[in-house]
Coordinates of C-alpha atoms and ligand atoms in Angstrom, one line a residue:
I1476 CA 123.7 123.8 -9.0
L1477 CA 120.4 125.7 -9.0
A1478 CA 118.6 122.4 -8.8
G1479 CA 120.5 121.8 -5.5
R1480 CA 122.9 119.2 -6.8
D1481 CA 126.6 118.8 -6.1
C1482 CA 128.6 119.5 -9.2
L1483 CA 132.1 118.9 -10.7
G1484 CA 133.0 121.1 -13.6
V1485 CA 136.2 120.4 -15.6
M1486 CA 136.5 123.4 -17.9
P1487 CA 139.6 124.8 -19.6
T1488 CA 140.8 128.3 -18.8
G1489 CA 138.6 130.9 -20.4
A1490 CA 135.5 128.7 -20.5
G1491 CA 133.7 130.7 -17.7
K1492 CA 134.4 128.5 -14.7
S1493 CA 133.9 131.3 -12.1
M1494 CA 130.6 132.4 -13.6
C1495 CA 129.3 128.8 -12.9
Y1496 CA 129.5 129.4 -9.2
Q1497 CA 129.2 133.2 -9.0
I1498 CA 125.8 133.4 -10.7
P1499 CA 124.1 130.7 -8.5
A1500 CA 125.8 132.4 -5.5
L1501 CA 123.9 135.6 -6.4
M1502 CA 120.6 133.7 -6.9
F1503 CA 120.8 131.8 -3.6
D1504 CA 119.6 133.2 -0.3
G1505 CA 122.6 132.9 1.9
I1506 CA 126.3 133.1 1.5
T1507 CA 128.6 131.2 -0.9
I1508 CA 132.0 130.3 0.4
V1509 CA 134.7 129.9 -2.3
V1510 CA 137.8 127.9 -1.4
S1511 CA 140.7 129.1 -3.5
P1512 CA 144.4 128.4 -3.2
L1513 CA 146.0 131.6 -4.3
I1514 CA 146.0 135.0 -2.7
S1515 CA 146.5 136.9 -5.9
L1516 CA 143.6 135.0 -7.5
M1517 CA 141.2 135.8 -4.7
K1518 CA 142.1 139.4 -4.7
D1519 CA 141.5 139.8 -8.5
Q1520 CA 138.2 137.9 -8.4
V1521 CA 136.9 139.9 -5.4
N1522 CA 137.9 143.2 -7.0
S1523 CA 136.2 142.4 -10.2
L1524 CA 133.0 141.2 -8.3
I1525 CA 133.0 144.5 -6.4
Q1526 CA 133.4 146.4 -9.6
S1527 CA 130.3 144.6 -10.9
G1528 CA 128.4 145.6 -7.8
V1529 CA 128.6 142.3 -6.0
R1530 CA 129.2 142.3 -2.2
A1531 CA 132.3 140.1 -1.8
A1532 CA 135.3 139.7 0.4
Y1533 CA 138.3 137.5 0.9
L1534 CA 139.9 136.0 4.0
N1535 CA 143.5 135.1 3.8
S1536 CA 147.0 135.8 5.2
S1537 CA 147.4 139.0 3.3
L1538 CA 144.9 140.7 5.7
T1539 CA 146.1 142.3 9.0
A1540 CA 144.5 140.9 12.1
A1541 CA 142.2 144.0 12.4
Q1542 CA 141.2 143.7 8.7
Y1543 CA 140.4 140.0 9.2
E1544 CA 138.3 140.7 12.3
M1545 CA 136.4 143.4 10.4
A1546 CA 135.7 141.1 7.5
I1547 CA 134.5 138.4 9.8
S1548 CA 132.1 140.7 11.6
N1549 CA 130.8 142.2 8.4
A1550 CA 130.2 138.6 7.1
A1551 CA 128.3 137.8 10.3
R1552 CA 126.1 140.7 9.7
G1553 CA 125.3 139.3 6.2
M1554 CA 127.1 142.0 4.3
Y1555 CA 128.6 139.7 1.7
K1556 CA 127.1 137.3 -0.9
I1557 CA 130.4 135.7 -1.7
I1558 CA 133.4 135.1 0.5
Y1559 CA 136.7 133.7 -0.8
V1560 CA 138.8 131.8 1.7
A1561 CA 142.1 130.1 1.8
P1562 CA 141.8 126.4 2.7
E1563 CA 144.1 126.9 5.7
R1564 CA 141.5 129.3 7.2
L1565 CA 138.6 126.9 7.1
M1566 CA 139.3 125.1 10.4
T1567 CA 140.3 128.2 12.5
G1568 CA 138.0 129.0 15.4
S1569 CA 136.8 132.4 14.2
F1570 CA 135.9 131.1 10.7
L1571 CA 134.1 128.0 12.1
S1572 CA 132.0 130.1 14.4
L1573 CA 131.1 132.4 11.6
A1574 CA 130.3 129.5 9.4
S1575 CA 128.0 128.0 12.0
S1576 CA 126.1 131.3 12.6
V1577 CA 125.2 132.3 9.0
K1578 CA 123.4 130.6 6.2
I1579 CA 125.8 129.0 3.8
S1580 CA 124.1 128.0 0.6
M1581 CA 127.1 126.6 -1.3
L1582 CA 130.7 125.7 -0.9
A1583 CA 132.5 126.1 -4.2
V1584 CA 136.0 124.6 -4.5
D1585 CA 138.1 126.3 -7.1
E1586 CA 141.3 124.6 -8.5
A1587 CA 139.8 121.4 -7.2
H1588 CA 142.6 119.3 -8.6
C1589 CA 144.7 120.5 -5.7
V1590 CA 142.9 117.9 -3.5
S1591 CA 144.3 115.0 -5.5
Q1592 CA 147.8 113.7 -5.0
W1593 CA 147.6 112.4 -8.6
G1594 CA 147.3 116.0 -9.8
Q1595 CA 150.2 118.3 -10.7
D1596 CA 149.6 120.6 -7.8
F1597 CA 148.6 118.7 -4.7
R1598 CA 147.9 120.8 -1.6
P1599 CA 147.5 119.0 1.7
S1600 CA 145.4 121.9 3.1
Y1601 CA 142.6 120.9 0.6
M1602 CA 142.1 117.8 2.6
K1603 CA 140.6 120.0 5.3
I1604 CA 137.5 120.7 3.2
P1605 CA 135.5 117.6 4.0
E1606 CA 136.4 118.0 7.7
F1607 CA 135.1 121.6 7.6
L1608 CA 131.9 120.4 5.9
G1609 CA 131.4 117.9 8.7
K1610 CA 131.5 120.7 11.3
L1611 CA 128.7 122.7 9.8
P1612 CA 125.1 122.4 11.2
Y1613 CA 123.9 121.3 7.8
R1614 CA 125.6 120.4 4.5
P1615 CA 125.4 123.1 1.8
I1616 CA 125.6 122.3 -2.0
V1617 CA 129.2 121.5 -2.8
S1618 CA 130.6 122.4 -6.2
A1619 CA 134.1 121.8 -7.5
F1620 CA 135.9 123.3 -10.5
T1621 CA 139.2 122.8 -12.2
A1622 CA 140.7 123.6 -15.6
T1623 CA 142.6 120.4 -16.0
A1624 CA 141.9 116.9 -14.8
T1625 CA 142.6 113.5 -16.1
A1626 CA 140.0 110.8 -15.5
E1627 CA 142.0 109.6 -12.5
V1628 CA 142.1 113.1 -10.9
K1629 CA 138.3 113.6 -11.6
A1630 CA 137.5 110.4 -9.7
D1631 CA 139.8 111.5 -6.9
I1632 CA 138.2 114.9 -6.6
I1633 CA 134.8 113.3 -6.2
K1634 CA 136.1 110.9 -3.6
M1635 CA 138.2 113.3 -1.6
L1636 CA 135.6 116.1 -1.5
E1637 CA 132.9 113.5 -0.8
L1638 CA 130.7 114.9 -3.5
R1639 CA 127.2 113.4 -3.5
D1640 CA 126.0 112.1 -6.8
P1641 CA 127.5 115.2 -8.5
F1642 CA 126.4 116.5 -11.8
T1643 CA 129.7 116.2 -13.8
I1644 CA 130.6 118.2 -16.8
T1645 CA 133.8 118.2 -18.9
T1646 CA 133.7 120.8 -21.6
G1647 CA 135.8 120.3 -24.6
F1648 CA 139.5 121.1 -24.1
D1649 CA 140.2 122.2 -27.6
R1650 CA 141.0 125.8 -28.2
P1651 CA 141.0 126.1 -32.0
N1652 CA 142.4 129.6 -32.0
L1653 CA 145.7 128.4 -30.4
S1654 CA 148.4 127.1 -32.6
F1655 CA 150.9 124.8 -31.0
Q1656 CA 154.5 124.5 -31.9
V1657 CA 157.5 122.6 -30.5
M1658 CA 160.9 123.8 -31.6
H1659 CA 164.3 122.2 -31.0
P1660 CA 166.4 125.3 -31.6
K1661 CA 170.2 125.3 -31.4
N1662 CA 170.1 128.6 -29.6
K1663 CA 167.0 129.4 -27.6
D1664 CA 167.8 133.0 -27.1
T1665 CA 168.1 133.7 -30.8
Q1666 CA 164.9 131.8 -31.4
L1667 CA 163.0 133.6 -28.6
L1668 CA 164.2 137.0 -29.9
S1669 CA 162.9 136.2 -33.4
I1670 CA 159.5 135.2 -32.0
V1671 CA 159.2 138.4 -29.9
R1672 CA 160.4 140.6 -32.8
S1673 CA 157.9 139.0 -35.2
N1674 CA 155.1 140.2 -32.9
P1675 CA 156.1 143.8 -32.4
E1676 CA 152.6 145.1 -31.5
E1677 CA 151.6 142.2 -29.3
C1678 CA 152.3 141.2 -25.8
G1679 CA 153.4 137.7 -24.6
I1680 CA 154.4 135.6 -21.7
V1681 CA 157.7 133.7 -21.5
Y1682 CA 157.8 130.9 -19.0
C1683 CA 161.1 129.6 -17.6
N1684 CA 161.7 126.7 -15.2
T1685 CA 163.9 128.4 -12.6
R1686 CA 164.3 131.9 -11.1
S1687 CA 167.8 132.3 -12.4
N1688 CA 166.6 131.5 -15.9
V1689 CA 163.9 134.1 -15.6
E1690 CA 166.6 136.7 -14.6
D1691 CA 168.9 135.7 -17.5
V1692 CA 166.2 135.5 -20.2
C1693 CA 164.7 138.8 -19.1
Q1694 CA 168.0 140.5 -19.1
M1695 CA 168.8 139.2 -22.6
L1696 CA 165.5 140.6 -23.9
Q1697 CA 166.0 144.0 -22.2
E1698 CA 169.5 144.2 -23.7
A1699 CA 167.9 143.7 -27.1
D1700 CA 165.7 146.7 -26.4
I1701 CA 162.5 144.8 -25.6
K1702 CA 160.3 146.0 -22.8
A1703 CA 160.4 142.9 -20.7
L1704 CA 160.0 142.4 -16.9
P1705 CA 160.6 139.5 -14.7
Y1706 CA 158.2 137.7 -12.3
H1707 CA 159.0 135.0 -9.8
A1708 CA 158.5 134.0 -6.2
G1709 CA 161.9 135.2 -5.1
M1710 CA 160.9 138.8 -5.8
S1711 CA 159.3 141.0 -3.2
M1712 CA 155.4 141.1 -3.2
N1713 CA 155.6 144.7 -4.2
E1714 CA 157.9 144.2 -7.1
R1715 CA 155.8 141.3 -8.4
K1716 CA 152.6 143.4 -8.1
Q1717 CA 154.2 146.3 -10.0
N1718 CA 155.5 144.0 -12.8
Q1719 CA 152.2 142.2 -13.1
E1720 CA 150.3 145.5 -13.4
A1721 CA 152.8 146.9 -15.9
F1722 CA 152.0 143.8 -18.1
I1723 CA 148.2 144.0 -17.6
Y1724 CA 148.2 147.7 -18.5
D1725 CA 150.4 147.2 -21.5
R1726 CA 153.3 149.2 -20.1
C1727 CA 155.6 146.2 -20.7
R1728 CA 155.3 143.9 -23.7
V1729 CA 156.8 140.7 -22.4
I1730 CA 156.7 139.2 -18.9
V1731 CA 159.3 136.5 -18.2
A1732 CA 158.1 134.3 -15.4
T1733 CA 158.2 131.1 -13.5
N1734 CA 155.0 129.2 -13.1
A1735 CA 154.2 131.4 -10.1
F1736 CA 152.8 133.8 -12.6
G1737 CA 149.4 133.6 -14.2
M1738 CA 146.8 131.8 -12.0
G1739 CA 143.8 134.1 -12.2
I1740 CA 145.4 136.6 -14.5
D1741 CA 142.7 137.1 -17.2
K1742 CA 144.5 139.4 -19.6
S1743 CA 142.7 138.4 -22.7
D1744 CA 145.0 139.8 -25.4
V1745 CA 148.1 137.7 -24.8
A1746 CA 149.2 136.9 -28.4
Y1747 CA 151.8 134.3 -27.6
V1748 CA 153.1 132.1 -24.7
V1749 CA 156.6 130.8 -25.1
H1750 CA 158.0 128.1 -22.9
Y1751 CA 161.7 128.6 -22.7
N1752 CA 162.0 125.2 -21.0
M1753 CA 160.0 122.1 -21.2
P1754 CA 157.5 122.2 -18.2
Q1755 CA 157.1 119.2 -15.9
N1756 CA 153.7 118.1 -17.1
I1757 CA 151.1 118.5 -19.7
E1758 CA 148.5 119.7 -17.2
G1759 CA 150.7 122.7 -16.3
Y1760 CA 151.7 123.3 -19.8
Y1761 CA 148.2 123.4 -21.2
Q1762 CA 147.1 125.7 -18.4
E1763 CA 150.0 128.1 -19.0
A1764 CA 149.9 128.0 -22.8
G1765 CA 146.1 128.5 -22.5
R1766 CA 146.7 132.1 -21.2
A1767 CA 147.2 133.0 -24.9
G1768 CA 144.4 134.2 -27.1
R1769 CA 141.6 134.3 -24.5
D1770 CA 139.8 136.9 -26.5
G1771 CA 139.5 134.3 -29.3
S1772 CA 142.1 135.9 -31.6
A1773 CA 144.7 133.6 -33.2
A1774 CA 147.5 133.1 -30.8
K1775 CA 150.7 130.9 -30.5
C1776 CA 151.9 128.5 -27.9
I1777 CA 155.5 127.7 -28.6
L1778 CA 157.7 125.4 -26.6
L1779 CA 161.5 125.6 -27.0
F1780 CA 162.8 122.1 -26.2
S1781 CA 166.3 120.9 -25.4
G1782 CA 167.4 117.5 -24.1
K1783 CA 168.8 119.2 -20.9
D1784 CA 165.3 120.2 -19.8
Y1785 CA 164.5 116.6 -19.0
A1786 CA 167.4 116.2 -16.6
T1787 CA 166.7 119.6 -14.9
N1788 CA 163.0 118.8 -14.4
K1789 CA 163.9 115.4 -13.0
F1790 CA 166.3 117.1 -10.5
L1791 CA 163.7 119.7 -9.6
I1792 CA 161.0 117.0 -9.0
E1793 CA 163.4 114.9 -6.7
K1794 CA 164.5 118.0 -4.8
S1795 CA 161.0 119.2 -4.2
I1796 CA 160.0 115.8 -2.8
E1797 CA 163.1 115.6 -0.6
S1798 CA 162.2 118.9 1.0
S1799 CA 158.5 118.1 1.4
Q1800 CA 159.0 115.9 4.5
L1801 CA 156.3 113.5 3.3
E1802 CA 156.2 109.9 4.5
P1803 CA 158.7 107.9 2.4
E1804 CA 155.9 105.8 1.0
T1805 CA 153.8 108.7 -0.1
A1806 CA 156.9 110.5 -1.4
Q1807 CA 157.7 107.4 -3.6
I1808 CA 154.2 107.4 -5.1
I1809 CA 154.3 111.1 -5.8
V1810 CA 157.8 110.9 -7.4
E1811 CA 156.8 108.0 -9.6
N1812 CA 153.6 109.8 -10.7
K1813 CA 155.5 113.0 -11.4
L1814 CA 158.0 111.2 -13.5
R1815 CA 155.2 109.6 -15.5
Q1816 CA 153.8 113.0 -16.2
L1817 CA 157.3 114.2 -17.1
N1818 CA 157.6 111.4 -19.6
A1819 CA 154.3 112.3 -21.2
M1820 CA 155.5 115.9 -21.6
Y1821 CA 158.7 114.6 -23.1
G1822 CA 156.6 112.6 -25.5
Y1823 CA 154.8 115.8 -26.6
C1824 CA 158.1 117.5 -27.3
N1825 CA 159.3 114.6 -29.5
T1826 CA 156.2 113.4 -31.2
A1827 CA 155.7 113.8 -35.0
D1828 CA 152.0 113.4 -34.6
C1829 CA 149.5 116.3 -34.3
L1830 CA 150.3 118.3 -31.2
R1831 CA 146.7 119.3 -30.5
G1832 CA 145.7 115.7 -30.8
F1833 CA 148.4 114.7 -28.4
I1834 CA 147.2 117.1 -25.7
L1835 CA 143.5 116.3 -26.2
K1836 CA 144.0 112.6 -26.0
Y1837 CA 146.1 113.0 -22.9
F1838 CA 143.0 114.5 -21.3
G1839 CA 140.8 111.7 -22.6
Q1840 CA 139.2 113.6 -25.4
P1841 CA 139.3 111.5 -28.6
Y1842 CA 140.9 113.3 -31.5
S1843 CA 142.0 111.8 -34.8
G1844 CA 143.8 113.2 -37.8
Y1845 CA 145.5 116.5 -38.2
C1846 CA 144.4 119.9 -37.0
G1847 CA 146.3 121.9 -39.6
N1848 CA 147.3 124.4 -36.9
C1849 CA 150.3 123.0 -35.1
S1850 CA 153.9 122.7 -36.1
N1851 CA 153.6 119.0 -36.8
C1852 CA 150.6 119.4 -39.0
T1853 CA 152.0 122.3 -41.0
G1854 CA 155.7 121.3 -41.0
D1855 CA 157.4 119.7 -44.0
F1856 CA 158.1 116.2 -43.0
V1857 CA 160.0 113.4 -44.6
E1858 CA 159.5 109.8 -43.8
K1859 CA 162.9 108.3 -43.4
N1860 CA 164.0 104.7 -42.9
I1861 CA 166.4 104.8 -40.0
T1862 CA 166.7 101.1 -39.3
I1863 CA 170.5 101.0 -40.0
E1864 CA 171.1 104.0 -37.6
A1865 CA 168.8 102.4 -35.0
Q1866 CA 170.7 99.1 -35.2
K1867 CA 174.0 101.0 -34.7
V1868 CA 172.6 102.7 -31.6
L1869 CA 171.2 99.5 -30.2
S1870 CA 174.3 97.5 -30.8
C1871 CA 176.3 100.2 -29.1
I1872 CA 174.1 99.9 -26.1
A1873 CA 174.6 96.1 -26.1
K1874 CA 178.4 96.4 -26.6
T1875 CA 178.7 98.7 -23.5
K1876 CA 176.6 96.1 -21.5
Q1877 CA 173.6 98.4 -21.0
R1878 CA 175.3 100.4 -18.4
F1879 CA 175.2 103.9 -19.8
G1880 CA 172.9 106.8 -20.6
A1881 CA 172.1 108.6 -23.9
K1882 CA 175.0 111.0 -23.7
M1883 CA 177.7 108.3 -23.5
I1884 CA 176.1 106.3 -26.3
A1885 CA 176.0 109.3 -28.5
D1886 CA 179.7 110.1 -27.6
I1887 CA 180.8 106.7 -28.7
L1888 CA 178.8 106.7 -31.9
L1889 CA 180.1 110.1 -32.8
G1890 CA 183.7 109.0 -32.2
S1891 CA 184.2 111.6 -29.4
K1892 CA 187.8 111.7 -28.0
N1893 CA 186.7 112.9 -24.5
Q1894 CA 188.5 111.6 -21.4
N1895 CA 185.7 109.3 -20.4
I1896 CA 185.7 107.5 -23.6
I1897 CA 189.5 107.0 -23.6
N1898 CA 189.6 105.9 -19.9
N1899 CA 187.0 103.3 -20.6
G1900 CA 188.7 102.1 -23.7
F1901 CA 185.5 102.7 -25.7
D1902 CA 187.6 104.0 -28.7
S1903 CA 188.4 100.4 -29.5
L1904 CA 184.8 99.3 -29.6
S1905 CA 183.5 98.2 -33.0
T1906 CA 180.6 100.7 -32.7
Y1907 CA 183.0 103.6 -32.0
G1908 CA 182.5 106.4 -34.6
L1909 CA 179.8 104.4 -36.5
L1910 CA 177.7 107.6 -36.8
K1911 CA 180.5 110.1 -37.1
D1912 CA 179.0 111.4 -40.4
N1913 CA 176.0 112.6 -38.5
T1914 CA 175.7 115.7 -36.3
R1915 CA 175.3 115.3 -32.5
D1916 CA 171.9 116.8 -32.9
E1917 CA 170.9 114.1 -35.4
V1918 CA 172.2 111.3 -33.2
N1919 CA 170.4 112.7 -30.2
K1920 CA 167.2 112.8 -32.2
I1921 CA 167.5 109.2 -33.2
I1922 CA 168.1 108.1 -29.6
N1923 CA 165.1 110.3 -28.4
Y1924 CA 162.9 108.8 -31.1
L1925 CA 163.8 105.2 -30.1
I1926 CA 163.0 106.1 -26.5
V1927 CA 159.6 107.8 -27.3
K1928 CA 158.6 104.9 -29.5
D1929 CA 159.6 102.4 -26.8
Y1930 CA 162.2 100.8 -29.0
V1931 CA 164.6 101.1 -26.1
F1932 CA 163.9 101.4 -22.4
R1933 CA 165.2 104.3 -20.4
T1934 CA 165.4 103.7 -16.6
Q1935 CA 164.0 106.1 -14.1
D1936 CA 167.2 106.3 -12.0
K1937 CA 169.0 109.5 -11.0
F1938 CA 171.2 109.0 -14.0
P1939 CA 168.9 107.2 -16.5
I1940 CA 170.4 104.3 -18.4
L1941 CA 169.4 102.9 -21.7
K1942 CA 168.5 99.2 -21.8
L1943 CA 167.4 96.9 -24.6
N1944 CA 163.8 95.5 -24.7
G1945 CA 161.9 93.1 -26.9
S1946 CA 161.5 95.6 -29.7
S1947 CA 165.3 96.4 -29.6
V1948 CA 166.0 92.8 -30.2
K1949 CA 163.6 92.6 -33.1
I1950 CA 165.3 95.7 -34.7
L1951 CA 168.8 94.2 -34.2
K1952 CA 167.7 91.0 -35.9
G1953 CA 166.3 92.9 -38.8
K1954 CA 162.7 91.8 -38.0
L1955 CA 161.4 95.3 -37.3
K1956 CA 161.8 98.3 -39.7
V1957 CA 162.2 101.7 -38.1
T1958 CA 160.9 104.8 -39.9
M1959 CA 161.1 108.3 -38.4
R1960 CA 159.0 111.2 -39.4
T1961 CA 161.4 114.2 -39.3
K1962 CA 161.0 117.8 -40.2
K1963 CA 162.9 119.0 -43.3
T1964 CA 163.8 122.1 -41.4
D1965 CA 163.5 123.1 -37.8
T1966 CA 163.7 126.8 -38.3
L1967 CA 160.6 128.9 -37.9
N1968 CA 158.8 129.6 -41.0
K1969 CA 157.7 133.2 -40.3
E1970 CA 155.3 133.5 -43.1
K1971 CA 153.4 130.4 -42.3
V1972 CA 153.3 130.7 -38.5
F1973 CA 152.9 134.4 -37.8
T1974 CA 150.2 135.6 -40.1
V1975 CA 146.9 136.0 -38.5
S1976 CA 144.2 134.8 -40.9
K1977 CA 142.9 137.8 -42.8
S1978 CA 139.7 136.3 -44.1
D1979 CA 137.8 139.4 -43.3
E1980 CA 139.6 142.6 -44.5
Y1981 CA 139.5 145.7 -42.4
S1982 CA 141.3 149.0 -42.6
E1983 CA 144.4 149.1 -40.5
E1984 CA 144.1 152.8 -40.2
M1985 CA 140.6 152.6 -38.7
Y1986 CA 141.8 149.8 -36.4
D1987 CA 144.7 152.0 -35.1
Y1988 CA 142.3 154.8 -34.6
I1989 CA 139.7 153.0 -32.5
R1990 CA 142.5 151.3 -30.7
S1991 CA 143.8 154.6 -29.6
V1992 CA 140.3 155.7 -28.5
R1993 CA 139.9 152.4 -26.6
N1994 CA 143.3 152.9 -24.9
Q1995 CA 142.4 156.4 -23.8
L1996 CA 139.1 155.2 -22.3
A1997 CA 141.0 152.5 -20.5
E1998 CA 143.4 155.1 -19.1
E1999 CA 140.6 157.3 -17.9
A2000 CA 138.8 154.5 -16.2
N2001 CA 142.1 153.2 -14.9
V2002 CA 141.4 149.6 -16.1
P2003 CA 143.4 147.4 -18.5
A2004 CA 142.7 148.1 -22.2
Y2005 CA 141.0 144.7 -22.8
V2006 CA 138.4 145.4 -20.2
I2007 CA 137.0 148.1 -22.4
F2008 CA 137.1 146.0 -25.6
S2009 CA 139.3 143.2 -26.7
N2010 CA 141.4 143.6 -29.9
N2011 CA 139.2 141.0 -31.5
S2012 CA 136.1 143.1 -30.8
L2013 CA 137.8 146.2 -32.3
K2014 CA 138.7 144.3 -35.4
D2015 CA 135.1 143.1 -35.7
M2016 CA 133.9 146.7 -35.4
C2017 CA 136.3 147.7 -38.2
I2018 CA 134.7 145.0 -40.4
K2019 CA 131.1 145.6 -39.5
K2020 CA 131.4 149.4 -39.1
P2021 CA 128.3 150.0 -37.0
T2022 CA 127.0 153.6 -37.1
S2023 CA 124.4 153.7 -34.4
L2024 CA 124.2 152.5 -30.8
S2025 CA 121.6 149.8 -31.7
Q2026 CA 123.9 148.4 -34.4
I2027 CA 126.8 148.2 -32.1
L2028 CA 124.7 146.5 -29.5
Ligands
ZN606 ZN1 148.0 119.5 -35.5

């Protein structure tokens, strides 16, 4: 950027994206405009800049008309170095006339993936950015940043923002201090409670896929005497702000939220992020899960999966597109793309391979072997030959003429006596009850496994149907052996999962003491505790025990 080149930075949460444009902004002569999609994000960034003595402002719909005019006239008098602006504002008359009358050194686009309709968060207002650049008397340096982008999205950002020969950097996506776990619990509430209770001193985020789930889960936690608060877009601005602050200032331990929560929240001491539902894509998942452990401490990212999550997400995707009023053709492309992303997410939840490896490979970063810090690498697995079971499933699909989904197939194999089975006469099929010695859970797992491994094809219809493919036929003919890597136990091994590595011993007593001093300083300065020192820094002090200012420096 300092050499005057356009730039595209793909850097994970916590890697220091904002610094990459804020520091050049301070070194340049004129003003830097930062395009940012979220009001809460702008406000936080501007507040922290002002706290560091940087003259900055934001322009978005949260300002009154008078405040907006004031900010514009201050900007025209050169009072700010950095101005954050919502993409919708770029093409307004007052902003355009400001932009043409001052020296703009750089336009930085934050959350740049929003410009791509291949991304998980496409925002049409981002398309206005090149149009805006075209209206300026001269073209400033353009820099674009995002935390997550596949190769496809990267190419799209360069094209859509018309970046000129940009310097492109993709920093490693790996966050070694995060441990990844996928669980398939029978009862998500019980599982969640056990996770929260095993981390009594720490705070965490619980993500749910709908507002009503947020309310229910939050209430469940509160009834179990856990200080939890909800956060979702259906709540008033004020309530949201209060709950967010209660979380940041450690007045509540757990925030239960939809994906509306988190962009730009840089609370660094989040010890765990639990996804109560499977999210819609790996991009979103990694961004949300990545809010854990930003201070570098060991932290957990746990996903509680159930088969129902797939159907719910599919429904949510289709509904959101229906209400988006896009051209049918565009809508079709977007739906297909989102379902592809959903399938990858489903693959993550059902793979027996290293979870970290799965994510990194998804983002195009080669990774081989086992990380030793995810539930698949640390779990006890058994390699099981399930060819016979697979044949039973596949022949049941064939016998019912490939017209049904996973649930019906499982019902038949389990010998269910439900009305649907009786009405269709399926209780007289030769495959009826063939897997009745297995639990429903086991049968579901086998079917899921066959889908993930492409041994059977699942259609993308509203009610997905299972169909046989080439591999299915080979299995039925006994020409292909099926082995499944399954966990011996799906219950959480507390010992293994929840002990932070204690390679360096320190006194708990000393830690508690300086922690209380830190908290008091934070209270006096009216800032969150982690702004004074992160827990990790405190632990390090307890190990190194500096006794003079120069030592601590
Ligand atoms: Zn692993």
